[in-house]
Short mmCIF file of C-alpha atoms and ligand atoms in Angstrom, two decimals:
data_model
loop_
_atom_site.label_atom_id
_atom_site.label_comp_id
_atom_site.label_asym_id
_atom_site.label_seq_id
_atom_site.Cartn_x
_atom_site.Cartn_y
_atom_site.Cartn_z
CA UNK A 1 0.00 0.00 0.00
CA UNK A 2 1.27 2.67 -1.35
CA UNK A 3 0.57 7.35 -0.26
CA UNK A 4 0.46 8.71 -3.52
CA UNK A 5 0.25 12.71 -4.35
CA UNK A 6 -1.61 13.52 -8.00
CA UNK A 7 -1.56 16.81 -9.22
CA UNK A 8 -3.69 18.06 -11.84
CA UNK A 9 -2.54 21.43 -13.78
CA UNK A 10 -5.53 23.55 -15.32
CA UNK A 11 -6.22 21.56 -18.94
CA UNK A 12 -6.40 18.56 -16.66
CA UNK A 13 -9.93 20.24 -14.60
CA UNK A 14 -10.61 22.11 -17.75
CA UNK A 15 -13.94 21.17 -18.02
CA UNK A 16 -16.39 19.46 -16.24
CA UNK A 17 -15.80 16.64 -18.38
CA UNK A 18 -12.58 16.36 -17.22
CA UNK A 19 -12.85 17.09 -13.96
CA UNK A 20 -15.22 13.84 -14.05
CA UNK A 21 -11.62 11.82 -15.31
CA UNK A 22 -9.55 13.44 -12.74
CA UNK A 23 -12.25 11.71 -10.18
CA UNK A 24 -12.16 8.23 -11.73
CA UNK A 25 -8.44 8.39 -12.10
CA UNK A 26 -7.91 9.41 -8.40
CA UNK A 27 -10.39 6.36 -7.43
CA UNK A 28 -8.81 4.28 -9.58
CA UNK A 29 -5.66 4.37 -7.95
CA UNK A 30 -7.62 4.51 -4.44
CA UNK A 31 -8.54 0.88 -5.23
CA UNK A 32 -5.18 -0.38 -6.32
CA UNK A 33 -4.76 -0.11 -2.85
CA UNK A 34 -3.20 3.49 -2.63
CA UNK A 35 -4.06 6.65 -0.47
CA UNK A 36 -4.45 9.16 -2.51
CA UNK A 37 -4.03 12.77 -1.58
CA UNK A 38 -5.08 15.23 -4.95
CA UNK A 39 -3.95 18.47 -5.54
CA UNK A 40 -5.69 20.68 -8.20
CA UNK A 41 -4.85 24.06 -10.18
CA UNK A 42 -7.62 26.28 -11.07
CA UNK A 43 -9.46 25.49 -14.45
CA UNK A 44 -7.66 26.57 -17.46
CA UNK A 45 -7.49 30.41 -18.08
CA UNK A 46 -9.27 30.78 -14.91
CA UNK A 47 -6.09 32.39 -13.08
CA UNK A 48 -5.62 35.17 -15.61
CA UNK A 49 -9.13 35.89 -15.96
CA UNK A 50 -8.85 36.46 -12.13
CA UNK A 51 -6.22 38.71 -12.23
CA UNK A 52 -7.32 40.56 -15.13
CA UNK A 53 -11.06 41.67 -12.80
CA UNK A 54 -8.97 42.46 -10.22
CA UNK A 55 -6.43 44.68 -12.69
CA UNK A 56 -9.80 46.24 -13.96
CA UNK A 57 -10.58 47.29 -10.71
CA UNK A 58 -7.10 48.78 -9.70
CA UNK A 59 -4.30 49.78 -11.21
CA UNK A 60 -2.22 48.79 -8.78
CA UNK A 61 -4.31 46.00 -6.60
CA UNK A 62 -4.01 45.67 -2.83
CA UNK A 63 -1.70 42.69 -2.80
CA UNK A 64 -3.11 41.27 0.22
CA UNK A 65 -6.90 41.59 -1.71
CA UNK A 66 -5.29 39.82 -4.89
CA UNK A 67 -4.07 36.75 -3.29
CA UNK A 68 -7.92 36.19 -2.07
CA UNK A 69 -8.84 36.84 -5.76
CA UNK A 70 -6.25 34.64 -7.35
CA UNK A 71 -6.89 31.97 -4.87
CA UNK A 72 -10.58 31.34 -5.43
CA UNK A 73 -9.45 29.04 -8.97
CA UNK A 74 -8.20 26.77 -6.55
CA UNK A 75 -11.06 26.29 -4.23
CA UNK A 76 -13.85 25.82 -7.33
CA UNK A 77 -12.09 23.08 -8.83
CA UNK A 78 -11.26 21.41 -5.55
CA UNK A 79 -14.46 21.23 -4.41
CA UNK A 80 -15.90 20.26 -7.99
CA UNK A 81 -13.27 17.47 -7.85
CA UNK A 82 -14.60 16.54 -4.60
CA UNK A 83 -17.60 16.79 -5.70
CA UNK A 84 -17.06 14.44 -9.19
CA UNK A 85 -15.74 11.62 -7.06
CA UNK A 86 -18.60 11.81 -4.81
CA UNK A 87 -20.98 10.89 -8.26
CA UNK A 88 -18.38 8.70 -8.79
CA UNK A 89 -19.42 6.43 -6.35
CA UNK A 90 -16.32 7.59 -4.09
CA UNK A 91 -15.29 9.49 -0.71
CA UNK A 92 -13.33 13.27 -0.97
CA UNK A 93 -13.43 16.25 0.94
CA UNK A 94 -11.79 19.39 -0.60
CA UNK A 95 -9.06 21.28 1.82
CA UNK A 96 -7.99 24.94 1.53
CA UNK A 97 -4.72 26.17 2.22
CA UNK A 98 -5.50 27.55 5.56
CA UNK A 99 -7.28 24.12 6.19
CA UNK A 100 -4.46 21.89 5.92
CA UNK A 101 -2.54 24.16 6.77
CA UNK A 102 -0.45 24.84 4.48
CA UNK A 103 1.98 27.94 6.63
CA UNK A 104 3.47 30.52 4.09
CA UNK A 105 5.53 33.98 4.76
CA UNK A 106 3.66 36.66 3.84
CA UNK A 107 5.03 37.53 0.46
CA UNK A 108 1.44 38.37 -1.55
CA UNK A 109 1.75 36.64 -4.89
CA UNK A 110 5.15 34.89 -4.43
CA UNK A 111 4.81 33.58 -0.72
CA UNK A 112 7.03 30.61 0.62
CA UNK A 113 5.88 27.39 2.07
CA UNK A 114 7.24 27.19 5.39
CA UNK A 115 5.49 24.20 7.11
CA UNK A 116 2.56 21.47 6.54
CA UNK A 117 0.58 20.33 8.75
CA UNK A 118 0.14 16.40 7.95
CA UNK A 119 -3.03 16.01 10.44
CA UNK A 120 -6.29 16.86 8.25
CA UNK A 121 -4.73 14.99 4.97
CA UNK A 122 -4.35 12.05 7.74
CA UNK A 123 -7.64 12.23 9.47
CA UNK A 124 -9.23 12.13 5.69
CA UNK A 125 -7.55 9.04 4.32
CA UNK A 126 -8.17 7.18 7.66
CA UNK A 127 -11.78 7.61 6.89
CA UNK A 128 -11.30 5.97 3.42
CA UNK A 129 -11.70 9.14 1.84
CA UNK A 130 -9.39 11.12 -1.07
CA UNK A 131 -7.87 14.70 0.09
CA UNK A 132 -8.15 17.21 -2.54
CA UNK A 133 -6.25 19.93 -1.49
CA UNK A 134 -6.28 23.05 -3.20
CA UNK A 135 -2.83 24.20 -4.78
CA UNK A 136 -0.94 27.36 -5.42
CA UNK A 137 -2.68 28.56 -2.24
CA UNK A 138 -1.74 28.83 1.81
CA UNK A 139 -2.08 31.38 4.97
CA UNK A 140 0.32 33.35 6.69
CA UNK A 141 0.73 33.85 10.60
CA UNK A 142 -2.03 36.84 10.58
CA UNK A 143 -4.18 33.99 8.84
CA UNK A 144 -3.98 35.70 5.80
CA UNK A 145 -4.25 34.08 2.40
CA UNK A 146 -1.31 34.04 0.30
CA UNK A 147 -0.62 32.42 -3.27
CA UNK A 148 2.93 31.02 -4.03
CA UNK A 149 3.20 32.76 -7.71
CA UNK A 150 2.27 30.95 -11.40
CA UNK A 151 2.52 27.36 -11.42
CA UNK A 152 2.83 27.07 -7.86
CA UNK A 153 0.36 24.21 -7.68
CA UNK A 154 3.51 21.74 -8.50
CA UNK A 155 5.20 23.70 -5.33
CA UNK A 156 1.89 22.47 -3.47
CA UNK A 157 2.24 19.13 -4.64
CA UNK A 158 5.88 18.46 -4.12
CA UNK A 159 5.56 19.97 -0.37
CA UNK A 160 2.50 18.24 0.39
CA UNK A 161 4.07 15.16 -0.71
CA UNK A 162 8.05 15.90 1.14
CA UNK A 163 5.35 16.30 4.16
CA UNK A 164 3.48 13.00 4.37
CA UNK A 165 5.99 11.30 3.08
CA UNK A 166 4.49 10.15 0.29
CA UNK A 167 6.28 7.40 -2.42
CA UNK A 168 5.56 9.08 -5.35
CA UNK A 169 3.90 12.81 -6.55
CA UNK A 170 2.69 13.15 -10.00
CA UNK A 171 2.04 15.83 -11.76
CA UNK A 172 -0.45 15.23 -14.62
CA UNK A 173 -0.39 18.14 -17.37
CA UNK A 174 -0.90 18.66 -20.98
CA UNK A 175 2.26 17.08 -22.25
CA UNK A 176 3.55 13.67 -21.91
CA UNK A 177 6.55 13.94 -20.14
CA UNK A 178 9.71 16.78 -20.33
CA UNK A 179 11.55 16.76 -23.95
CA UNK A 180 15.12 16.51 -24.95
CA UNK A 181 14.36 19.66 -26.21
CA UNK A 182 11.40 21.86 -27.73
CA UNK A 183 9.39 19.07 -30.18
CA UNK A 184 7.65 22.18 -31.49
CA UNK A 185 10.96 23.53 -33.42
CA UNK A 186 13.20 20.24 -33.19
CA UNK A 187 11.25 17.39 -34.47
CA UNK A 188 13.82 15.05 -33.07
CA UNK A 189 12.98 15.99 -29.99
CA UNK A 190 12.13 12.85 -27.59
CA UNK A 191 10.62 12.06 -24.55
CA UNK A 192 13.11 11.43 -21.57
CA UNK A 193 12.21 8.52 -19.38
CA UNK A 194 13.95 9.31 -16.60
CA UNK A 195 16.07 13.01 -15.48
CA UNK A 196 17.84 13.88 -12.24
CA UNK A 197 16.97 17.16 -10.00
CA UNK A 198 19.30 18.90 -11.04
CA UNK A 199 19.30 18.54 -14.33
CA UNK A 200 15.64 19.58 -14.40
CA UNK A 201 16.80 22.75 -12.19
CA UNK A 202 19.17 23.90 -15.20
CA UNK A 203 16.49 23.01 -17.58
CA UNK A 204 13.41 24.56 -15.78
CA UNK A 205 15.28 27.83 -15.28
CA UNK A 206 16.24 27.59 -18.78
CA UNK A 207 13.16 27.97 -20.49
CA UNK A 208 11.48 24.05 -20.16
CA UNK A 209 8.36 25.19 -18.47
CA UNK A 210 7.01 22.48 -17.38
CA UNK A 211 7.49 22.50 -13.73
CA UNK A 212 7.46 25.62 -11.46
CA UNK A 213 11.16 25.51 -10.17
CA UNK A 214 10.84 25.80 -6.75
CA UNK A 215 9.16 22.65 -6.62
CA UNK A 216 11.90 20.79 -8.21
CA UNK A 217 13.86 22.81 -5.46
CA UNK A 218 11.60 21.28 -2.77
CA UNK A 219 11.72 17.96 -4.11
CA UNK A 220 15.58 17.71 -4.54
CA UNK A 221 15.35 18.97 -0.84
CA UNK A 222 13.26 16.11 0.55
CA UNK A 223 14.27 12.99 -2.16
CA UNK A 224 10.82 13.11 -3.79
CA UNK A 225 10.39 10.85 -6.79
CA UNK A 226 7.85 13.16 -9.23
CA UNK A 227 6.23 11.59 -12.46
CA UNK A 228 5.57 14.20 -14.72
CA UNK A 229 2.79 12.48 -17.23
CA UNK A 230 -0.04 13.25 -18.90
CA UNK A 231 -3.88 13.15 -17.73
CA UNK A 232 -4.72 11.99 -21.11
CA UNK A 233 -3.51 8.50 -21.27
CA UNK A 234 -2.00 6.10 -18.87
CA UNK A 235 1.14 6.22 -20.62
CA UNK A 236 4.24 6.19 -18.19
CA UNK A 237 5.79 9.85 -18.84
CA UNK A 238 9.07 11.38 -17.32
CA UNK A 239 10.34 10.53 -13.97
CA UNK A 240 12.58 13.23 -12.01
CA UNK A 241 14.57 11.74 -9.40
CA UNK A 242 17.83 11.53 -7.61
CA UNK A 243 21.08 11.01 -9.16
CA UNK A 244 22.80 7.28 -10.17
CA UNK A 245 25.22 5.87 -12.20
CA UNK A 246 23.11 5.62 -15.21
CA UNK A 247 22.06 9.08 -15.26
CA UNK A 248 25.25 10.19 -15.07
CA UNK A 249 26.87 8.25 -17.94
CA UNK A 250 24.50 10.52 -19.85
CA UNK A 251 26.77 13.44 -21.46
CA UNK A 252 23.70 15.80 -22.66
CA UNK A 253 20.45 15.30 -21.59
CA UNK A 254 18.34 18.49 -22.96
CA UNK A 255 19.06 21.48 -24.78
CA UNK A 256 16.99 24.67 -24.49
CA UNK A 257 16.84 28.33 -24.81
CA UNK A 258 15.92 31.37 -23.18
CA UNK A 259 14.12 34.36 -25.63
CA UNK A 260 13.90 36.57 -22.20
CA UNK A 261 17.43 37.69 -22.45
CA UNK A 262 19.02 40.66 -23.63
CA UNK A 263 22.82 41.88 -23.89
CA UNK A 264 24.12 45.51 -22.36
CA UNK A 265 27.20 46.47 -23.18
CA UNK A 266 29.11 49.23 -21.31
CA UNK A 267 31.67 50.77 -23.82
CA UNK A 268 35.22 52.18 -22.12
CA UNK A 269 34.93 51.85 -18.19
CA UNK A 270 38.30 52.77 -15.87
CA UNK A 271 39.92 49.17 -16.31
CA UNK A 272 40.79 49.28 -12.13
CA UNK A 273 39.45 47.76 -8.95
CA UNK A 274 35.66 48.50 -7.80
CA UNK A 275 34.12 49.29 -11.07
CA UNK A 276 32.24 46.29 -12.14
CA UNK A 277 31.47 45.45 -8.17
CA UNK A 278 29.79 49.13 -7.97
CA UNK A 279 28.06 48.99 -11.64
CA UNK A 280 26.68 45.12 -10.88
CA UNK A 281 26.21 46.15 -7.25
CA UNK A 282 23.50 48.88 -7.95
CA UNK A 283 21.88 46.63 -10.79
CA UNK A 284 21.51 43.97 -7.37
CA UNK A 285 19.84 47.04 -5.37
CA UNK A 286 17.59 47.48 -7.96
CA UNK A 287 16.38 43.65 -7.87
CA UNK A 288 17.65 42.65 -11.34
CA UNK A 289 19.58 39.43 -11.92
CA UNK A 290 21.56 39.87 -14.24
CA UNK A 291 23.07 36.51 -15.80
CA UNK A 292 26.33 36.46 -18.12
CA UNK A 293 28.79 38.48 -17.60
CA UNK A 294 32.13 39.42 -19.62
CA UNK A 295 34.95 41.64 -19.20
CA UNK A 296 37.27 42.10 -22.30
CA UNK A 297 40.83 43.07 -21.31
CA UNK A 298 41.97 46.95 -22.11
CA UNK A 299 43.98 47.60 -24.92
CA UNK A 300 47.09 48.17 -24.27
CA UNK A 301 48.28 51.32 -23.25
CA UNK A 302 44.79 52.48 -22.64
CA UNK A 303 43.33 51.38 -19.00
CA UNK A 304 39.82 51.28 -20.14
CA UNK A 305 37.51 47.99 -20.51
CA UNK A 306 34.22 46.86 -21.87
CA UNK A 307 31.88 45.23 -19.74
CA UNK A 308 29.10 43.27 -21.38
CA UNK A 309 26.41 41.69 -19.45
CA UNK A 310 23.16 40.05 -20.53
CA UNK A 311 19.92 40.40 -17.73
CA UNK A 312 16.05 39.45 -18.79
CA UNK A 313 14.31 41.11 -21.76
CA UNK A 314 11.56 41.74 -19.01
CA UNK A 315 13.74 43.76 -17.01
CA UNK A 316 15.88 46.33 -19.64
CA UNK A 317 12.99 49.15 -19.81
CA UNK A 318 13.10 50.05 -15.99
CA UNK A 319 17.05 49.28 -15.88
CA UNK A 320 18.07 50.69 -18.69
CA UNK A 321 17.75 54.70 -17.38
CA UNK A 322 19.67 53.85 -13.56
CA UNK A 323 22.00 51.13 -15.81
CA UNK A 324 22.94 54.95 -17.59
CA UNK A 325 23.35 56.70 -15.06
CA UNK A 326 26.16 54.64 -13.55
CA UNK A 327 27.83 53.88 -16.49
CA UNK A 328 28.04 57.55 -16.41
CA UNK A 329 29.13 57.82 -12.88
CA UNK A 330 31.85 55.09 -13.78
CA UNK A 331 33.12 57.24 -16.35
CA UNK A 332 32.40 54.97 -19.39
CA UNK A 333 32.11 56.13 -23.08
CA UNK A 334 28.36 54.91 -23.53
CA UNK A 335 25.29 52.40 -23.55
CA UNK A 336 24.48 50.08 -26.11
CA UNK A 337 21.81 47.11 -25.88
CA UNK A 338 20.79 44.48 -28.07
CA UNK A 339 17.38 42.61 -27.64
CA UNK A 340 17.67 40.58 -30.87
CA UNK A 341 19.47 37.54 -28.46
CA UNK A 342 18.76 33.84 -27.58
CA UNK A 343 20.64 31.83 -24.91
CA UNK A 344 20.91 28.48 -26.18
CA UNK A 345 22.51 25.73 -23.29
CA UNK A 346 23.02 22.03 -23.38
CA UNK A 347 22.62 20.12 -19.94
CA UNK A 348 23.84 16.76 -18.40
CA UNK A 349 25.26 15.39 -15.57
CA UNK A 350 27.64 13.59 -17.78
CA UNK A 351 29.60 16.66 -18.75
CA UNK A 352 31.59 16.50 -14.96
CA UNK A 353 33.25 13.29 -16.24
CA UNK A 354 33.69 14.20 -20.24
CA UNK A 355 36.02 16.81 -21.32
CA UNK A 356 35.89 18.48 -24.58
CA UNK A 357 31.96 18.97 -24.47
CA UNK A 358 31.85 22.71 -24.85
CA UNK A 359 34.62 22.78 -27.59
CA UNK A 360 31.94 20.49 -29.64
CA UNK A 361 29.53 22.72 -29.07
CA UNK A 362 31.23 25.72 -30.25
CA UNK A 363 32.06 23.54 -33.36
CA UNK A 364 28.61 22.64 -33.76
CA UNK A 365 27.59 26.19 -33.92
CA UNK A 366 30.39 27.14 -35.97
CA UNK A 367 29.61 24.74 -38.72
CA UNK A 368 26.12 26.80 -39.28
CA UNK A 369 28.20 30.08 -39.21
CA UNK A 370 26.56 30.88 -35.83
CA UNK A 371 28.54 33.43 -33.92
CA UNK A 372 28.58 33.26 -30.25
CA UNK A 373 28.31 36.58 -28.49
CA UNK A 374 28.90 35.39 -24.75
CA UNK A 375 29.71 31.98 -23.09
CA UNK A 376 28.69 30.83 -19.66
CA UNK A 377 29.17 27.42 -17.89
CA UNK A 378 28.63 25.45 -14.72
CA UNK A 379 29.48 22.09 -13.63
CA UNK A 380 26.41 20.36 -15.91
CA UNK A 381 25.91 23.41 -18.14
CA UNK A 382 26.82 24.92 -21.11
CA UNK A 383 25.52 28.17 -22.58
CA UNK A 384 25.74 30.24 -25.51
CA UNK A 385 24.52 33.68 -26.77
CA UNK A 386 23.67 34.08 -30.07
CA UNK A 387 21.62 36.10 -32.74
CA UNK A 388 17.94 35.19 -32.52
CA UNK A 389 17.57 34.84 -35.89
CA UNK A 390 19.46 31.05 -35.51
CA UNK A 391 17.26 30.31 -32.57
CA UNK A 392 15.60 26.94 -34.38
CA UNK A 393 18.90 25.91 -36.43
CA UNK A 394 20.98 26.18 -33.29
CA UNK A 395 18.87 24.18 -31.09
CA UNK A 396 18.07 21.30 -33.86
CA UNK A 397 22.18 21.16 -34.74
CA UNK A 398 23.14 21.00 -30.86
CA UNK A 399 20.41 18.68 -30.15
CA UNK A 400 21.01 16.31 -33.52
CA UNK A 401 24.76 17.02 -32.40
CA UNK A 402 24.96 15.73 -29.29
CA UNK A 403 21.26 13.36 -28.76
CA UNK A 404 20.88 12.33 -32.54
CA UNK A 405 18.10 12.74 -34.74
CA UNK A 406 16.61 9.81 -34.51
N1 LIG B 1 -3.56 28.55 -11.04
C1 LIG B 1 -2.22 29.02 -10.80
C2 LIG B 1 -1.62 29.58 -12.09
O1 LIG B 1 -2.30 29.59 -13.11
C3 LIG B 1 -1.33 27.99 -10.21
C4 LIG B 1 -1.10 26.78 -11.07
O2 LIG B 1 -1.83 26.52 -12.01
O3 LIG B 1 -0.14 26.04 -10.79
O4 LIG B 1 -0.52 30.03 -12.09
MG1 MG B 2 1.97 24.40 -14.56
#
């Protein structure tokens, strides 16, 4: 006997169709002799339609007023779910964040899970019956309700299931597992069977959306096996799990890319100590993350530099005016930006134990007369800036490069 934690993302309680198969899915695994805790998103496009009354009504919204908004997606399809397995022939009883409870900070729209209480899910599976518990949702010490940002209904999952201890979580969703790469421009792309953590980490924050990152976070964390498949069919989809030997004899497992970048470059700075730690310091102050960074060497004779650095698309319009200003204060020549960049990077534990790996990818690109514009790495990742234009043809040569194109 098995505790099993099944999420369902908003195409999966769509409809009330569907909501109907989340029920018989739930109590089908119920009677091959699981407990079954389920966690449900709000129905598709419900979220944003949410947040776009409450934008209506404010400019800016109360933040403490939009978290109540935002979280009443959660609570109709929980209790419709509960409701579905009841005609189902089945026991449920929808749970609310506050009702678990499911303890936050108090960070409207981007709060933190800090602890779950096991109890209620405990008390309801004693009594035979299936917890639905409403994700993306919990309460802060003033009892306030607080929402843990877009997507966080994985988050809800993964913690719910690090907290009961549960063998497996799955998260059901509109595709059938997490691709080698994006099928949509690289029709090579496959289905991986099974990815570590990290790995997922590198490729979640890279652009695979699939899974909200802090719950791969959270279930890295806690050891938490999560089965990322689809509510469609009962075909077995991706597993994301802790590291072994077979995982790691794997070299690349995905390649992605980021559109959300673009490049700054800071023409003729004072080449001495203190000038990149106070330009990148103020860019921190301001909240911006800013990702790769490079620093050409001064000519010689001349002790001025060029610092190039690339942050999100998403952030340049409020940087760029403060990014001016102390560029100025630094004493550098001028400004320039460039928005017409992709970061392309290939990811796999394999790449601790196999040299050489970047220099093929460079080749790779080269080959297509892609230039690279900046390079960044870490111990499982590689990653390259290039022209958008070559988005598609560099990720279908890297991937064909180093997966195949079978
Ligand atoms: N309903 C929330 C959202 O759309 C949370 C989730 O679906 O995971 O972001
Ligand atoms: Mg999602």
């Amino acid at each position: 006997m098995a505790l099993v934690v099944q999420k369902f993302g908003g195409t999966s309680v769509g409809s009330i169709e569907r909501i109907r198969n989340v029920a018989r899915r739930a109590l089908a695994t119920q009677k091959a002799g699981n407990d079954v805790v389920v966690i449900v998103s709000a129905m598709s496009g419900e979220t944003n339609r949410l947040l776009a009354l409450a934008q209506e009504m404010a400019k800016i919204p109360d933040a403490r007023e939009m978290d109540v908004v935002a979280a009443t997606g959660e609570q109709v399809s929980a209790a419709l779910t509960a409701m579905a397995i009841h005609v189902e022939g089945g026991e449920a009883r929808s749970l609310l964040g506050h009702q678990v409870k499911i303890l936050t900070d108090g960070a409207f729209s981007k709060a933190r899970i800090k602890t779950i209480q096991g109890t209620k899910i405990f008390d309801t599976l004693k009594k035979g019956r299936i917890a639905v518990v409403a994700g993306f949702q919990g309460v802060d010490e003033n009892g306030d309700i607080t929402t843990l940002g877009r997507g966080g209904s994985d988050t809800t999952a993964v913690a719910v299931a690090a907290a009961i201890g549960a063998n497996a979580c799955e998260i059901y969703t509109d595709v059938d597992g997490v691709y080698t790469t994006d099928p949509n421009i690289c029709p090579s792309a496959k289905k991986i069977p099974r990815i570590s953590y990290e790995e997922m980490l590198e490729l979640a924050s890279l652009g695979a959306k699939v899974l909200q990152i802090r719950s791969v976070e959270i279930a890295m964390k806690y050891g938490v096996p999560v089965h990322v498949r689809t509510s469609f069919s009962d075909a077995e989809g991706t597993w994301v799990t802790g590291e072994d030997k077979a995982l790691e004899d794997v070299v690349v497992a995905g390649v992605a890319y980021e559109k959300n970048e673009a490049r700054v470059h800071v023409v003729n700075v004072p080449d001495k100590p203190g000038i990149v730690a106070e330009l990148f310091g103020d860019i921190a102050d301001k909240n911006i993350s800013v990702d790769m960074i490079i620093q050409n060497v001064s000519r010689e004779g001349q002790d001025r530099a060029n610092v190039t650095f690339t942050l999100a698309k998403t952030d340049l319009a409020r940087a760029k005016n403060f990014i001016e200003e102390v560029a100025k204060r630094l004493g550098a020549s001028g400004v320039r930006y460039d928005e017409d960049v992709v970061k392309v990077s290939i990811v796999g534990l394999g790449m601790r134990s196999h040299a050489g790996i970047a220099a093929k990818m460079f080749r790779l690109l080269a080959n297509e007369g892609i230039n690279i514009q900046a390079i960044s790495t870490s111990e499982i990742k590689v990653s390259c800036l290039i022209h958008a234009k070559y988005t598609e043809l560099a990720v279908r040569t890297l991937h064909d490069g180093f997966i195949g194109n079978k």
